[in-house]
mmCIF file of C-alpha atoms in Angstrom:
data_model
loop_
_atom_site.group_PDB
_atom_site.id
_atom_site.type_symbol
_atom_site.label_atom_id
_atom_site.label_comp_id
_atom_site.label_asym_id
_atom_site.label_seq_id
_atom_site.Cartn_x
_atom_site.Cartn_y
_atom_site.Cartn_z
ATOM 1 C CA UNK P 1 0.000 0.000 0.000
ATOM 2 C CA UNK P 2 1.119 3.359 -0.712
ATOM 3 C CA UNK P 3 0.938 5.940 2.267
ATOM 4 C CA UNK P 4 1.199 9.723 0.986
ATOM 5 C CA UNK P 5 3.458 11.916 3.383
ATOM 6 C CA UNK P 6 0.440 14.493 3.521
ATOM 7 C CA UNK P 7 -2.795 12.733 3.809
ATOM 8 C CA UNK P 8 -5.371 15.446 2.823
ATOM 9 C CA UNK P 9 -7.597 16.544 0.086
ATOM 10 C CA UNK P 10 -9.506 19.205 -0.510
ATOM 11 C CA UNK P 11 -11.920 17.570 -3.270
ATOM 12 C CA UNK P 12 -15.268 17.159 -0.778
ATOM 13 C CA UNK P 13 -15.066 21.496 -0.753
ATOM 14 C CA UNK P 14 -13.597 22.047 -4.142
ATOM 15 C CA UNK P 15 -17.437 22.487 -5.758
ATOM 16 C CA UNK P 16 -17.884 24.992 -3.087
ATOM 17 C CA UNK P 17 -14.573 26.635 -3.691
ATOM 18 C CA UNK P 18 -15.593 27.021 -7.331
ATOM 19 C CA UNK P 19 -18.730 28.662 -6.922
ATOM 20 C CA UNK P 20 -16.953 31.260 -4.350
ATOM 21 C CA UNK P 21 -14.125 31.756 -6.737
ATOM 22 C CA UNK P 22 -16.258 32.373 -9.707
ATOM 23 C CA UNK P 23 -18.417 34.797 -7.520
ATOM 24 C CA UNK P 24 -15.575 36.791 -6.835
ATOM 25 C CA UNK P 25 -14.435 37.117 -10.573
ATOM 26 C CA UNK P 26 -17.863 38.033 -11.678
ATOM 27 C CA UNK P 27 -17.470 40.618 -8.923
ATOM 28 C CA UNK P 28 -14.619 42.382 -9.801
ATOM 29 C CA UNK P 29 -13.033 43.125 -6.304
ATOM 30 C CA UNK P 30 -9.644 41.074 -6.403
ATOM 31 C CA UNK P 31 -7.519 42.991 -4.068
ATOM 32 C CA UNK P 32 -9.002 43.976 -0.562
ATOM 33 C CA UNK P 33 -12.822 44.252 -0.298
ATOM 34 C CA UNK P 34 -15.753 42.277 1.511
ATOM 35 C CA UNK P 35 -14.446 39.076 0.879
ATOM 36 C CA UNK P 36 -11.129 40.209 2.411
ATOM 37 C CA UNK P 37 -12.629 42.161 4.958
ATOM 38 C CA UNK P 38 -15.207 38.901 5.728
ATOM 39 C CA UNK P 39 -12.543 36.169 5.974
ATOM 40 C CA UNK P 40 -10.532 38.915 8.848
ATOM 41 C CA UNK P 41 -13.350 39.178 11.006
ATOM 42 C CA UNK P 42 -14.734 35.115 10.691
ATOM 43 C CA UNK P 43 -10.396 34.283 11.563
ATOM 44 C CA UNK P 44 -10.177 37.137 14.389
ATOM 45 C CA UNK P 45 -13.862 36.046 15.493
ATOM 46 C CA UNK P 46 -12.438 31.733 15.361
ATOM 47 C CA UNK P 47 -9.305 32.784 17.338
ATOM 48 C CA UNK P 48 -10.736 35.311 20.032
ATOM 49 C CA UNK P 49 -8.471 37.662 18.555
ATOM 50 C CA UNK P 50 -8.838 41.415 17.856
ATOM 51 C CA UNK P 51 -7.487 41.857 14.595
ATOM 52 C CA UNK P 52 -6.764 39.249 11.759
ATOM 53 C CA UNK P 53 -5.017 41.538 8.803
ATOM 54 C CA UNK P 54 -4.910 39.523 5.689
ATOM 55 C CA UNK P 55 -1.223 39.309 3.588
ATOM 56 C CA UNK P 56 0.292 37.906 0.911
ATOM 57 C CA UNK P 57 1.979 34.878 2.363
ATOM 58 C CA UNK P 58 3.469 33.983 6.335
ATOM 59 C CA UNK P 59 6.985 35.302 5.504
ATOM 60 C CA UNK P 60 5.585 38.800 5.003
ATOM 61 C CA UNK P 61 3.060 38.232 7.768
ATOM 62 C CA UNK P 62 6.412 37.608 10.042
ATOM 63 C CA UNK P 63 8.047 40.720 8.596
ATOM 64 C CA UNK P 64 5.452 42.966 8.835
ATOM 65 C CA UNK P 65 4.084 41.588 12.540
ATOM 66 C CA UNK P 66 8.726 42.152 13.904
ATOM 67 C CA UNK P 67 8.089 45.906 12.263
ATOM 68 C CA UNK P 68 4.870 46.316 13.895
ATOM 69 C CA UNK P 69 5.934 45.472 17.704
ATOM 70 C CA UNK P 70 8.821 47.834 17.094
ATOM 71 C CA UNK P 71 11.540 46.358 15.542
ATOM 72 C CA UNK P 72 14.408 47.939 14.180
ATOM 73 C CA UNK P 73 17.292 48.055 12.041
ATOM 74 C CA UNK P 74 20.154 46.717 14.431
ATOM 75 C CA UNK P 75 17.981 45.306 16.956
ATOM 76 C CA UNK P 76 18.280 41.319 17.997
ATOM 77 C CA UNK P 77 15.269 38.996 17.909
ATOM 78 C CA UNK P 78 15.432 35.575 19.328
ATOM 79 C CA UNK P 79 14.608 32.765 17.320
ATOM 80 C CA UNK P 80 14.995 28.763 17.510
ATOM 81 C CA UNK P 81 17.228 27.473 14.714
ATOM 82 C CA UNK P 82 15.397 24.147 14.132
ATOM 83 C CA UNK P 83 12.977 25.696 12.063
ATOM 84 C CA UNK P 84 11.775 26.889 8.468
ATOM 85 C CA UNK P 85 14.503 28.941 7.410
ATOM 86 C CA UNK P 86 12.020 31.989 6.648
ATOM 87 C CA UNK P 87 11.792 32.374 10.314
ATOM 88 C CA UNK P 88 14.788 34.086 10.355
ATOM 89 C CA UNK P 89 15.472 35.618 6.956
ATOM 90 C CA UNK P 90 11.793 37.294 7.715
ATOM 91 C CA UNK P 91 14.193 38.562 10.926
ATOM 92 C CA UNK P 92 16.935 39.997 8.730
ATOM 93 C CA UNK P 93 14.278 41.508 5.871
ATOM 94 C CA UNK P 94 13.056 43.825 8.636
ATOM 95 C CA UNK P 95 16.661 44.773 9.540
ATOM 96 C CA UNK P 96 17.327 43.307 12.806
ATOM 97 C CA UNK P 97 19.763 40.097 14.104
ATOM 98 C CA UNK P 98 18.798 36.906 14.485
ATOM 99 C CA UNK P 99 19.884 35.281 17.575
ATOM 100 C CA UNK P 100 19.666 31.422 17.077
ATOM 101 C CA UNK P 101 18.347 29.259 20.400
ATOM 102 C CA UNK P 102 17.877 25.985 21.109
ATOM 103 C CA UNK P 103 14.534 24.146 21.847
ATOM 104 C CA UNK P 104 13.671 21.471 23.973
ATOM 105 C CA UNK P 105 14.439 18.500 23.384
ATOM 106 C CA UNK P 106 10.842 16.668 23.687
ATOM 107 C CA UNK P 107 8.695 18.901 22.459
ATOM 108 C CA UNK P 108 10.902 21.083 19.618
ATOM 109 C CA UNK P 109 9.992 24.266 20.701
ATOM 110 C CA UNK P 110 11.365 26.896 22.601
ATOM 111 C CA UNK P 111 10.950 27.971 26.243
ATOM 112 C CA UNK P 112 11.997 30.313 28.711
ATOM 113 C CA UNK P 113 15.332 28.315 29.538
ATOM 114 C CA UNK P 114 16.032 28.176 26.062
ATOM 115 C CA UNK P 115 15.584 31.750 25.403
ATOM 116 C CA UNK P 116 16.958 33.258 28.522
ATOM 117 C CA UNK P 117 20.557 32.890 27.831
ATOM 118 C CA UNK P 118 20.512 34.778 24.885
ATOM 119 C CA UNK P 119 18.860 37.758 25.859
ATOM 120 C CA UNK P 120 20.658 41.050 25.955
ATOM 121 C CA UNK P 121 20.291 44.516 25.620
ATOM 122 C CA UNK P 122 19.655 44.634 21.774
ATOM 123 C CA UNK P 123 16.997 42.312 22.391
ATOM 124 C CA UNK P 124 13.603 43.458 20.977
ATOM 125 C CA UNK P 125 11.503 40.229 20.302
ATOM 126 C CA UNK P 126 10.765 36.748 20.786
ATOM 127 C CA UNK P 127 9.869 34.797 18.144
ATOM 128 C CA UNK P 128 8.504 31.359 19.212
ATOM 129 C CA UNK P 129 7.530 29.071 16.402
ATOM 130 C CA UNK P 130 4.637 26.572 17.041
ATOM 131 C CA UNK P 131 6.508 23.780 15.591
ATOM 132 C CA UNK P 132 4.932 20.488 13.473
ATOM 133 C CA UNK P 133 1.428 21.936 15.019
ATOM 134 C CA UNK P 134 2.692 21.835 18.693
ATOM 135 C CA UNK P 135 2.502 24.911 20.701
ATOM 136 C CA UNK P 136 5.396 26.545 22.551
ATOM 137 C CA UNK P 137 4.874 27.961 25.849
ATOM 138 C CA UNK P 138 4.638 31.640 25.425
ATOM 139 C CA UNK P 139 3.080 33.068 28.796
ATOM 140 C CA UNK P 140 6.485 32.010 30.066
ATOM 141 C CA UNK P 141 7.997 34.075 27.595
ATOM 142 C CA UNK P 142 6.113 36.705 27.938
ATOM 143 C CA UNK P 143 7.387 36.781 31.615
ATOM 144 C CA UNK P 144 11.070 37.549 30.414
ATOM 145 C CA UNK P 145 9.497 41.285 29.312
ATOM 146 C CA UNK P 146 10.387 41.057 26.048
ATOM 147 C CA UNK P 147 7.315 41.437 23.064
ATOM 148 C CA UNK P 148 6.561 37.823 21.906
ATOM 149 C CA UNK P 149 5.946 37.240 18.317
ATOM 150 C CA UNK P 150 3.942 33.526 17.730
ATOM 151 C CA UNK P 151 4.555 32.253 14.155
ATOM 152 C CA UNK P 152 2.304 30.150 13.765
ATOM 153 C CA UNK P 153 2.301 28.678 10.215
ATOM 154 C CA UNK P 154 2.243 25.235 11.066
ATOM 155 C CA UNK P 155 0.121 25.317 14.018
ATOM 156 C CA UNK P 156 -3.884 27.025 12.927
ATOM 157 C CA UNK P 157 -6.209 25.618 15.313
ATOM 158 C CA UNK P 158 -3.488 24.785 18.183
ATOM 159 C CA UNK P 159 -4.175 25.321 21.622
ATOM 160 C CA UNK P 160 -2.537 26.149 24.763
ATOM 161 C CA UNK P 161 -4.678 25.602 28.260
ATOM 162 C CA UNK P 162 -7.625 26.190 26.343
ATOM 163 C CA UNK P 163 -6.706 29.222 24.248
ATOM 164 C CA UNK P 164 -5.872 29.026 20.831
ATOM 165 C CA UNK P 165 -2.063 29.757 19.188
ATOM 166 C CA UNK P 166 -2.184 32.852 17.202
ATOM 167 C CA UNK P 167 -4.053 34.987 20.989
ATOM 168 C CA UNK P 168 -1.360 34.246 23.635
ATOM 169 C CA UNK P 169 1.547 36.413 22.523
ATOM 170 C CA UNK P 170 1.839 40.446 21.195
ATOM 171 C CA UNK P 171 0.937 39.647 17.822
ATOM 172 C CA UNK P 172 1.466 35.985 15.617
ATOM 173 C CA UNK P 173 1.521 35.109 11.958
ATOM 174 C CA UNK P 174 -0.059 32.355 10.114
ATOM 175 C CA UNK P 175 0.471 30.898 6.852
ATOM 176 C CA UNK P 176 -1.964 29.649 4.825
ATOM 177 C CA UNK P 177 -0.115 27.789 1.948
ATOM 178 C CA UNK P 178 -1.565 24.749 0.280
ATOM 179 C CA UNK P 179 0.160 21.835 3.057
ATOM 180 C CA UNK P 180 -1.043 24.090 5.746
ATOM 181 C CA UNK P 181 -3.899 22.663 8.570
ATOM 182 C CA UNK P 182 -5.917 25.583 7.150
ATOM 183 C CA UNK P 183 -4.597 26.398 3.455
ATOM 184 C CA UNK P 184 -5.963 28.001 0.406
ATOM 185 C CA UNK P 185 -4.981 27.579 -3.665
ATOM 186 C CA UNK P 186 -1.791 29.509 -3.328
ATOM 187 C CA UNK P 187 0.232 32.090 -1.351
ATOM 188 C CA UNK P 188 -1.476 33.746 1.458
ATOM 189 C CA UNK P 189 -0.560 34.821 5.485
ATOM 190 C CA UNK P 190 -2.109 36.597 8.327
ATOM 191 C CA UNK P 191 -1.121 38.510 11.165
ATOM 192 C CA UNK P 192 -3.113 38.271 14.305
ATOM 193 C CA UNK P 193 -2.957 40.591 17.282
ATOM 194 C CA UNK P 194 -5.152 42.031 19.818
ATOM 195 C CA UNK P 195 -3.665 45.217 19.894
ATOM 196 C CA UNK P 196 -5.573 48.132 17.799
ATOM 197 C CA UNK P 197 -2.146 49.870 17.653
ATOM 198 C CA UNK P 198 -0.104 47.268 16.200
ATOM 199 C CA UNK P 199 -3.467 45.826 14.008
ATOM 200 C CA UNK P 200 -3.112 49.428 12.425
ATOM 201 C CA UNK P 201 0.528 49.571 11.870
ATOM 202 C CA UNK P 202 0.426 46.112 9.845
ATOM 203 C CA UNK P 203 -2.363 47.367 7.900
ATOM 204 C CA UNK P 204 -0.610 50.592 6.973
ATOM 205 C CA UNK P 205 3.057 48.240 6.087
ATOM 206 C CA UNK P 206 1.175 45.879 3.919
ATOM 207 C CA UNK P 207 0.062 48.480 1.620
ATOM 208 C CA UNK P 208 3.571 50.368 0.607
ATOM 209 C CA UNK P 209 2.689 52.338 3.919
ATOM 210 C CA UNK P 210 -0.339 54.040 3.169
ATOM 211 C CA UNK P 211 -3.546 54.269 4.320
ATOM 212 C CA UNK P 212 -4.978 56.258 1.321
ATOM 213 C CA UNK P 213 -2.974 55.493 -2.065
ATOM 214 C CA UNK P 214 -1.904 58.927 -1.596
ATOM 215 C CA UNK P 215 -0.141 59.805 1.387
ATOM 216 C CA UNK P 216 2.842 57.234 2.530
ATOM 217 C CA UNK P 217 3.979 57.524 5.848
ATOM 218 C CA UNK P 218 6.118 54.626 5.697
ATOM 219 C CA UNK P 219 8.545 52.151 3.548
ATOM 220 C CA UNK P 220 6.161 49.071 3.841
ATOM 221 C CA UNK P 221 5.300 45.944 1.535
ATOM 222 C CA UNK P 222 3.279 44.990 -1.589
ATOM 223 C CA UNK P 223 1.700 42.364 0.212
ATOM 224 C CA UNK P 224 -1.759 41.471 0.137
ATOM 225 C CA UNK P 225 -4.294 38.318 0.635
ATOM 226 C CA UNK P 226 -6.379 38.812 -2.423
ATOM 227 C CA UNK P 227 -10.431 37.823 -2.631
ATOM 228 C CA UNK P 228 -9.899 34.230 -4.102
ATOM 229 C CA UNK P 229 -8.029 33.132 -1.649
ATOM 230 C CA UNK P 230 -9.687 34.787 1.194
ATOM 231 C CA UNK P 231 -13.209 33.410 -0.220
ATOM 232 C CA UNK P 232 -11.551 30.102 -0.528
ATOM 233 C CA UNK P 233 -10.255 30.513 3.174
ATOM 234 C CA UNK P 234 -14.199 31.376 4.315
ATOM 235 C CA UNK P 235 -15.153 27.823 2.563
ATOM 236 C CA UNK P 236 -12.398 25.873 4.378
ATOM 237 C CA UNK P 237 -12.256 27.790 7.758
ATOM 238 C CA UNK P 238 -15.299 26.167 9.465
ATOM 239 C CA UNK P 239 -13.626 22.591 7.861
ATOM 240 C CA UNK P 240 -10.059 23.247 10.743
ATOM 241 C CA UNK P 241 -11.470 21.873 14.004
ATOM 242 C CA UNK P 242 -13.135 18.752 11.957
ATOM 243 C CA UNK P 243 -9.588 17.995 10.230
ATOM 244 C CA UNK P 244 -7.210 18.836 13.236
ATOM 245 C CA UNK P 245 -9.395 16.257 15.472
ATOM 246 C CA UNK P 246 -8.786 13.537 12.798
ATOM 247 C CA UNK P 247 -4.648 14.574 12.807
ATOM 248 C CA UNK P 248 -5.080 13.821 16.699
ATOM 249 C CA UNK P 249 -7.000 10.741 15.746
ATOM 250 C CA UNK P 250 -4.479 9.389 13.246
ATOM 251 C CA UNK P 251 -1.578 10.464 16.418
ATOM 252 C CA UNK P 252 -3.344 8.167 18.834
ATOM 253 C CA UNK P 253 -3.447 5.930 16.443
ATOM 254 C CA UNK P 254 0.028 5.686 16.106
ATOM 255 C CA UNK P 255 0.212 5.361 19.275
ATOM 256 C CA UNK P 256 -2.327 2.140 19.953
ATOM 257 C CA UNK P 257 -0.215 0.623 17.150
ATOM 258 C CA UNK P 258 2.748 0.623 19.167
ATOM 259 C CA UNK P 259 5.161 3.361 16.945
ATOM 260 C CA UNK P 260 6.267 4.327 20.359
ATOM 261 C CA UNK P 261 8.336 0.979 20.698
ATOM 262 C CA UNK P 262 9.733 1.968 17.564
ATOM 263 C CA UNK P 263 10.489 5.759 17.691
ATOM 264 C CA UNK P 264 10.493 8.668 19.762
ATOM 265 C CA UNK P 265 7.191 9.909 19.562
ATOM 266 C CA UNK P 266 6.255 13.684 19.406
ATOM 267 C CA UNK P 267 5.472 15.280 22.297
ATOM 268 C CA UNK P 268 2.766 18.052 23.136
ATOM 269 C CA UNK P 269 3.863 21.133 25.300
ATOM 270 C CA UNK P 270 2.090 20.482 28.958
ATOM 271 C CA UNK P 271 -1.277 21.884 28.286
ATOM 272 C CA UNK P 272 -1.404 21.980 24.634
ATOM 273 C CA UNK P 273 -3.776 20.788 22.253
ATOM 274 C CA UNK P 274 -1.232 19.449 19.377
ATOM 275 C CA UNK P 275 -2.687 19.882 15.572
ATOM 276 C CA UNK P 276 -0.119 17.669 13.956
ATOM 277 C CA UNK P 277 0.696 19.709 10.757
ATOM 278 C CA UNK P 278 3.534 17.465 11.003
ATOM 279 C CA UNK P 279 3.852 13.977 12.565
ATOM 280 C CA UNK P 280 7.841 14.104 13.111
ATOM 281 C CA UNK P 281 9.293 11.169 15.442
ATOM 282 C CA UNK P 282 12.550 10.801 16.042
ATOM 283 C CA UNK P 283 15.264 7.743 15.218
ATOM 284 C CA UNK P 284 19.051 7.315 16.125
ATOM 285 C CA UNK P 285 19.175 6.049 12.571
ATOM 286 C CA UNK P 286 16.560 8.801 10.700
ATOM 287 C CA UNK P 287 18.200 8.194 7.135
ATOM 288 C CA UNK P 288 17.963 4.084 7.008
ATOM 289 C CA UNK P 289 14.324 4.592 8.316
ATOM 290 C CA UNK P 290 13.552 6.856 5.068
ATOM 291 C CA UNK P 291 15.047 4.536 2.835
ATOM 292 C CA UNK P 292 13.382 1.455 4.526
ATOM 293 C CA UNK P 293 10.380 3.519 4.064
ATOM 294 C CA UNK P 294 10.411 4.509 0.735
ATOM 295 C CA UNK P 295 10.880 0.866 -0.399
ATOM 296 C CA UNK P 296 7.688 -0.017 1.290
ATOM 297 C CA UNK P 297 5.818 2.848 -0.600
ATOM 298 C CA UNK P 298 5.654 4.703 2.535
ATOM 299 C CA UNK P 299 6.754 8.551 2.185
ATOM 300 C CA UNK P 300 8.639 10.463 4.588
ATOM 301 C CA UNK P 301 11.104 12.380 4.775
ATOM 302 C CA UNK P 302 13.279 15.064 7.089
ATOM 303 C CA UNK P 303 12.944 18.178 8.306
ATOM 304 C CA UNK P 304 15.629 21.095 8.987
ATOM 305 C CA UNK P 305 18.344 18.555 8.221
ATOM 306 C CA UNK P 306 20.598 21.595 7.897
ATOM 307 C CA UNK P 307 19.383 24.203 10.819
ATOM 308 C CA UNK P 308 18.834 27.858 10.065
ATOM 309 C CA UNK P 309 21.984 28.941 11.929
ATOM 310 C CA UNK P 310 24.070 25.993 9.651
ATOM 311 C CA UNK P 311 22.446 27.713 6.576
ATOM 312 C CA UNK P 312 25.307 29.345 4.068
ATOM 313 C CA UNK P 313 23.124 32.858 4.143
ATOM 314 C CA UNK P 314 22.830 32.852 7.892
ATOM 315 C CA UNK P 315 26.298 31.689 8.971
ATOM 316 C CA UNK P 316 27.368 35.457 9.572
ATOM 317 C CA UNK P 317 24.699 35.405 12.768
ATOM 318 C CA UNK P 318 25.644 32.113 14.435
ATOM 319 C CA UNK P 319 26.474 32.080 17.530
ATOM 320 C CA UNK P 320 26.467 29.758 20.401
ATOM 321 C CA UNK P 321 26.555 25.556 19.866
ATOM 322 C CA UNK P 322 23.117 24.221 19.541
ATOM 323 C CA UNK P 323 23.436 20.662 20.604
ATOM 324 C CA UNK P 324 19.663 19.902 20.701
ATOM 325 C CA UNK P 325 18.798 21.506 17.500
ATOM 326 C CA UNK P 326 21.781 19.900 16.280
ATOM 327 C CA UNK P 327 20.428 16.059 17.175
ATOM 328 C CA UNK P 328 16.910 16.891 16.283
ATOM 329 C CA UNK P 329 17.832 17.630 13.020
ATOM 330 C CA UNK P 330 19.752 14.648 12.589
ATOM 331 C CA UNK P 331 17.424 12.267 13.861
ATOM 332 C CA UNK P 332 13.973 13.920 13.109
ATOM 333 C CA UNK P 333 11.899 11.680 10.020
ATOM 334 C CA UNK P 334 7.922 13.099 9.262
ATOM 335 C CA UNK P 335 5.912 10.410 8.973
ATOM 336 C CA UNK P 336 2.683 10.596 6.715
ATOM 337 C CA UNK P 337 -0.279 12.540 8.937
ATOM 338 C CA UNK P 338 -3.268 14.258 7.602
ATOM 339 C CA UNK P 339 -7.240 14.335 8.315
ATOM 340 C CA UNK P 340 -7.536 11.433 5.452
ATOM 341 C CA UNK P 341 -5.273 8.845 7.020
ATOM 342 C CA UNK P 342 -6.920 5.913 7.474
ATOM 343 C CA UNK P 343 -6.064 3.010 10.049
ATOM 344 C CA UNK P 344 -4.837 0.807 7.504
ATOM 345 C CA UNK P 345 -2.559 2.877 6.638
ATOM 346 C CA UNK P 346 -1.465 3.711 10.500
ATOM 347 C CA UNK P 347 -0.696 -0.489 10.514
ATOM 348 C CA UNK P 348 1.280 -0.217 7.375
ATOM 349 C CA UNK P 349 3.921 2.606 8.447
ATOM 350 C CA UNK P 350 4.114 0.869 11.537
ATOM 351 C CA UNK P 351 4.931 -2.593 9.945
ATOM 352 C CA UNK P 352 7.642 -0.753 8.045
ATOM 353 C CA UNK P 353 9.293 0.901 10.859
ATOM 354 C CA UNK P 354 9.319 -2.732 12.606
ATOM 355 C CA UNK P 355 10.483 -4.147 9.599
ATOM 356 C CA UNK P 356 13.145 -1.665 9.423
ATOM 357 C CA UNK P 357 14.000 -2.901 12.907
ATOM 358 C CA UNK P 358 14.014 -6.883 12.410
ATOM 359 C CA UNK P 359 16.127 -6.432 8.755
#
């Protein structure tokens, strides 16, 4: 049997989709407008945020959230390195430092130990990345007194003690690209906050820093969520709690099956409601498991195998030794997760990891 990596379709909506879509180019209104404005207040409403501001993609949406909370040119923001690399070059487009961290070892995100060796004086941010769908602890980094940035790409729908990712820190930034829990048919992003201050300043940097065409206060971005994909994101938004309760499914599945005497299994931050974007376990020998894998029509594959701070364009910021980063990313292997995964195909990765052990 063939297992796909990501286990998701989007053909039971696609009907639906169509019918938006084609509204919307009937309409004329592409860029901003109701269908913009509608899919901001249904996210801020599904969050119990203040503000959702609608962008072109999450990179921006990190760029524009660091400029926001006061970020600038020269200043440091703390980052983990075991991440997607635009984590930090969204750092270094809004003219700060990245300082690279470690995470913790169990659950892959950062923390307040992590972070609290690497603060300084040109510190101006936190940027804690809800990693593979998990949910780092932010309250606790919000307690070192420095503003707290969630990206949140990988983690829509996430929770943390009952409250969802995206409302716990000064502002976070989703992405909504076609992998994502909650995607749409292309590029698009979103930064959350529940301040009116910052919600303003992100509006005015996402349109070349102007709030009128005319006048520009500021150097800002071209970057935009356009109407298709916010209409497509109104069709699919009520679908996220539905399809992140079957990614928990499909975990404990794993987990009945007996992965765990297998792998490392991933762990949820104390009080977190894990969505699973990812299902990423770890293995002292991560490369032979892909290969064993593969030739059981199983896909998976690494993650972050070179981290951010390892990167040739990021070199120039590296600082301190990483040694958890460093082992994560040479053991970590993403096995195939998504809403559609079906038992049988739970029992066949999990014969292939055994057989991978017994061979």
């Amino acid at each position: 049997m063939s297992v796909p990596l990501f286990a998701t379709t989007l053909a039971p909506q696609m009907e639906r989709i169509l019918e938006r879509v084609a509204a919307v180019a009937h309409s004329g209104r592409y860029i901003f407008g109701p269908e913009l404005e509608a899919f901001e207040a249904e996210f801020a409403a599904y969050l119990g945020a203040g503000h959702a501001i609608g962008v072109g993609n999450g990179t921006d949406a990190l760029t524009i959230a660091l400029r926001a909370v006061g970020v600038r040119p020269g200043d440091e923001v703390i980052c983990p390195s075991f991440t997607f690399y635009a984590t930090a070059e969204s750092i270094v487009n809004a003219g700060a430092v990245p300082v690279f961290c470690d995470v913790d070892g169990d659950t892959f995100c950062v923390t307040a130990e992590t972070v609290r060796p690497h603060l300084g004086e040109r510190t101006s941010a936190i940027v804690a990345v809800h990693l593979f769908g998990n949910v780092a602890p932010v309250p606790e980094l919000r307690e070192l007194g420095v503003p707290v940035i969630e990206d949140a790409a990988q983690a829509a729908g996430a929770s943390l003690d009952g409250v969802k990712a995206g409302t716990l820190g000064d502002a976070a930034t989703f992405s909504f690209f076609p992998s994502k829990n909650l995607p749409c048919l292309g590029d698009g992003g979103a930064v959350v906050t529940a301040s009116d201050e910052l919600a303003e300043r992100a509006r005015l940097l996402r349109f070349h820093g102007s709030r009128d065409k005319l006048t520009h206060t500021d150097v800002g971005y071209n970057s935009r969520l356009d109407a298709i994909q916010a209409t497509t994101l109104r069709v699919l938004l009520p679908e996220l709690d539905g399809w992140n309760e079957r990614r928990r499914a499909a975990a404990d599945a794993y987990t009945a099956a007996g992965l765990g005497e297998l792998v490392r299994l991933p762990q949820p931050t104390p009080g977190a409601e894990h969505v699973y974007h990812l299902y990423t376990v770890r293995a002292d020998d991560s490369d032979d498991l892909v290969a064993r894998l593969s030739a059981e029509g199983v896909q998976a594959r690494p993650h972050y195998r070179t981290p951010t701070h390892r990167q040739p364009a990021m070199q120039r910021f590296a600082g301190a030794e990483l040694p958890v980063t460093d082992e994560l990313a040479a053991k970590n292997v993403a096995l195939p997760m998504g809403p559609e995964l079906t038992a049988e195909q739970v029992a066949t990765v999990v014969d292939a990891c055994g057989q991978r052990v017994s061979a």
